[in-house]
Amino acid sequence: MTLSTVICIGMAGSGKTTFMQRLNSHLRAKKTPPYVINLDPAVLNVPYGANIDIRDSIKYKKVMENYQLGPNGAIVTSLNLFSTKIDQVIGLVEKKKDDYEHCIIDTPGQIECFVWSASGSIITESFASTFPTVIAYIVDTPRNSSPTTFMSNMLYACSILYKTKLPMIIVFNKTDVKKEDFAKEWMTDFESFQAAIRDDQELNGDLGMGSGYMSSLVNSMSLMLEEFYSQLDMVGVSSYTGDGFDNFLDAVDDKVKEYEEFYKAERDRILKEKEEKEKDRKEKSLNGLMKDLGLSDAQKKHNHTDGHESDSSIEVISDLEEGEDDGIVARDEDEGVEREYTFAGDERMTGEVNEDATPDLQKRYAEALASTAKTASSQTAENIARYIRE
Ligand SMILES: Nc1nc2c(ncn2[C@@H]2O[C@H](COP(=O)(O)OP(=O)(O)OP(=O)(O)O)[C@@H](O)[C@H]2O)c(=O)[nH]1
């Protein structure tokens, strides 16, 4: 039994959590319970038993208060804090890899907080480099029955595919309300999608002429999407009735095979390339450091015998010109602007920093950073120490 990971991503309200709940109970009924992870720090109730829940280690509301952040900033910061522990999380899942067939992961409702944040990439990458990993992109089928909305959603899915470089299944959810047949037709028969654009009243008004700027834009973008559709699997499910979940599991099996055959080789190649670049970068920064420390040429030459090249032409590169400030943009003066709807005086509303809670979070941040820094730069630090000793 090899464990594979399914990461559920989708627009807010597409039904990720309900889908996770149904998938969990479906797999349990088949006597193959999944390993479940919740990565949504802001969710109030998780309606399924999670093996790992981000809310156990990160208190979303505290993050909001202590760092004076809005809801989305707090989700990103919570994910940042969590991603510093990702090694431990992967370790926990790895220990269970012989007992489970699937590890299913729920992500925050605010899709961009996960997909476009550094921590989202770190978390996805960590899973994808350890286990075969598949993205389940959840679509609210009834809400995507207009060709314009449908295409916007597909463009988003396309950007996720190219960002994560992982096999993807488009899951048309809520088929108890609207069947997914129209979407499948649009994805496989370009003519029928064009006909839908022509008839779409949102684009063309009541006359349905199909001659507007928008419809020609949608037309050309849909051509581009044809290539994207060819790389996907699509299934229709109802998280309410449980319809289509066997098909979904078959699609996961197919995509895991695809991952092993194509994606893994491609990922390994990219990782190797990255590793080599990183090695190069470290070597250059070590040499730069030697230069900064003002070590003599003789010492440098001595180092050559150790296999370390040194290049005196290397300079420390900075985006800032000499004499320029540190790039921090100063806050504009308020210039008499009267703020409306403020909640001054009410601590609960202003989100003032809770002095008691801050040190704890700060400490955790510092510890997490220290341990990350330790692993990431220990090689460089050792090299430096050895060089200085010499
Ligand atoms: N009819 C129907 N409704 C569904 C289905 N799946 C989810 N819903 C409803 O869709 C709404 C959103 O579902 P959630 O599971 O909370 O969606 P989500 O994507 O996790 O939401 P966020 O995490 O807040 O973005 C809820 O009211 C669900 O009851 C389904 O298969 N059929």
PDB file of C-alpha atoms and ligand atoms in Angstrom, residues 10-19 40 43 106-110 138 140 142 173-177 237-241, ligand 1:
ATOM      1  CA  GLY A  10     -11.475  25.513  -4.609  1.00  0.00           C
ATOM      2  CA  MET A  11     -13.183  28.878  -4.510  1.00  0.00           C
ATOM      3  CA  ALA A  12     -14.907  29.940  -1.292  1.00  0.00           C
ATOM      4  CA  GLY A  13     -18.192  28.097  -0.903  1.00  0.00           C
ATOM      5  CA  SER A  14     -17.447  25.514  -3.609  1.00  0.00           C
ATOM      6  CA  GLY A  15     -17.953  22.816  -0.972  1.00  0.00           C
ATOM      7  CA  LYS A  16     -14.400  21.742  -0.071  1.00  0.00           C
ATOM      8  CA  THR A  17     -15.216  20.988   3.544  1.00  0.00           C
ATOM      9  CA  THR A  18     -18.424  19.103   2.712  1.00  0.00           C
ATOM     10  CA  PHE A  19     -16.516  17.218   0.002  1.00  0.00           C
ATOM     11  CA  ASP A  40      -7.966  26.047   7.264  1.00  0.00           C
ATOM     12  CA  VAL A  43     -12.893  27.458  10.049  1.00  0.00           C
ATOM     13  CA  ASP A 106      -8.526  20.660   3.256  1.00  0.00           C
ATOM     14  CA  THR A 107      -7.277  24.175   2.455  1.00  0.00           C
ATOM     15  CA  PRO A 108      -8.514  27.664   3.428  1.00  0.00           C
ATOM     16  CA  GLY A 109     -11.645  28.988   1.741  1.00  0.00           C
ATOM     17  CA  GLN A 110      -9.716  32.035   0.537  1.00  0.00           C
ATOM     18  CA  ILE A 138     -13.580  21.659  -6.422  1.00  0.00           C
ATOM     19  CA  ASP A 140     -19.552  24.716  -7.530  1.00  0.00           C
ATOM     20  CA  PRO A 142     -24.680  25.316 -10.341  1.00  0.00           C
ATOM     21  CA  ASN A 173     -19.578  19.325  -6.938  1.00  0.00           C
ATOM     22  CA  LYS A 174     -23.262  19.779  -6.061  1.00  0.00           C
ATOM     23  CA  THR A 175     -24.498  17.653  -8.970  1.00  0.00           C
ATOM     24  CA  ASP A 176     -27.655  16.991  -6.948  1.00  0.00           C
ATOM     25  CA  VAL A 177     -28.593  20.592  -7.843  1.00  0.00           C
ATOM     26  CA  VAL A 237     -19.958  14.411  -7.477  1.00  0.00           C
ATOM     27  CA  SER A 238     -22.562  15.347  -4.940  1.00  0.00           C
ATOM     28  CA  SER A 239     -21.141  15.768  -1.478  1.00  0.00           C
ATOM     29  CA  TYR A 240     -24.716  15.604  -0.202  1.00  0.00           C
ATOM     30  CA  THR A 241     -25.762  12.286  -1.729  1.00  0.00           C
TER      31      THR A 241
HETATM   32  N1  LIG B   1     -26.712  20.942  -2.696  1.00  0.00           N
HETATM   33  C1  LIG B   1     -25.457  20.775  -2.315  1.00  0.00           C
HETATM   34  N2  LIG B   1     -24.895  21.673  -1.497  1.00  0.00           N
HETATM   35  C2  LIG B   1     -23.602  21.479  -1.108  1.00  0.00           C
HETATM   36  C3  LIG B   1     -22.840  20.371  -1.574  1.00  0.00           C
HETATM   37  N3  LIG B   1     -21.599  20.466  -1.032  1.00  0.00           N
HETATM   38  C4  LIG B   1     -21.585  21.578  -0.278  1.00  0.00           C
HETATM   39  N4  LIG B   1     -22.786  22.190  -0.305  1.00  0.00           N
HETATM   40  C5  LIG B   1     -23.160  23.434   0.398  1.00  0.00           C
HETATM   41  O1  LIG B   1     -22.349  24.483  -0.085  1.00  0.00           O
HETATM   42  C6  LIG B   1     -22.063  25.394   0.992  1.00  0.00           C
HETATM   43  C7  LIG B   1     -20.551  25.566   1.120  1.00  0.00           C
HETATM   44  O2  LIG B   1     -19.983  24.341   1.520  1.00  0.00           O
HETATM   45  P1  LIG B   1     -18.609  24.254   2.332  1.00  0.00           P
HETATM   46  O3  LIG B   1     -18.268  22.814   2.437  1.00  0.00           O
HETATM   47  O4  LIG B   1     -18.673  25.045   3.580  1.00  0.00           O
HETATM   48  O5  LIG B   1     -17.678  24.971   1.282  1.00  0.00           O
HETATM   49  P2  LIG B   1     -16.128  25.383   1.453  1.00  0.00           P
HETATM   50  O6  LIG B   1     -15.577  25.443   0.086  1.00  0.00           O
HETATM   51  O7  LIG B   1     -15.460  24.497   2.426  1.00  0.00           O
HETATM   52  O8  LIG B   1     -16.330  26.798   2.073  1.00  0.00           O
HETATM   53  P3  LIG B   1     -15.180  27.775   2.634  1.00  0.00           P
HETATM   54  O9  LIG B   1     -14.173  26.924   3.342  1.00  0.00           O
HETATM   55  O10 LIG B   1     -15.930  28.699   3.539  1.00  0.00           O
HETATM   56  O11 LIG B   1     -14.662  28.440   1.438  1.00  0.00           O
HETATM   57  C8  LIG B   1     -22.697  24.810   2.230  1.00  0.00           C
HETATM   58  O12 LIG B   1     -23.922  25.446   2.440  1.00  0.00           O
HETATM   59  C9  LIG B   1     -22.909  23.352   1.879  1.00  0.00           C
HETATM   60  O13 LIG B   1     -23.997  22.821   2.563  1.00  0.00           O
HETATM   61  C10 LIG B   1     -23.487  19.434  -2.453  1.00  0.00           C
HETATM   62  O14 LIG B   1     -22.926  18.452  -2.927  1.00  0.00           O
HETATM   63  N5  LIG B   1     -24.776  19.701  -2.794  1.00  0.00           N
END
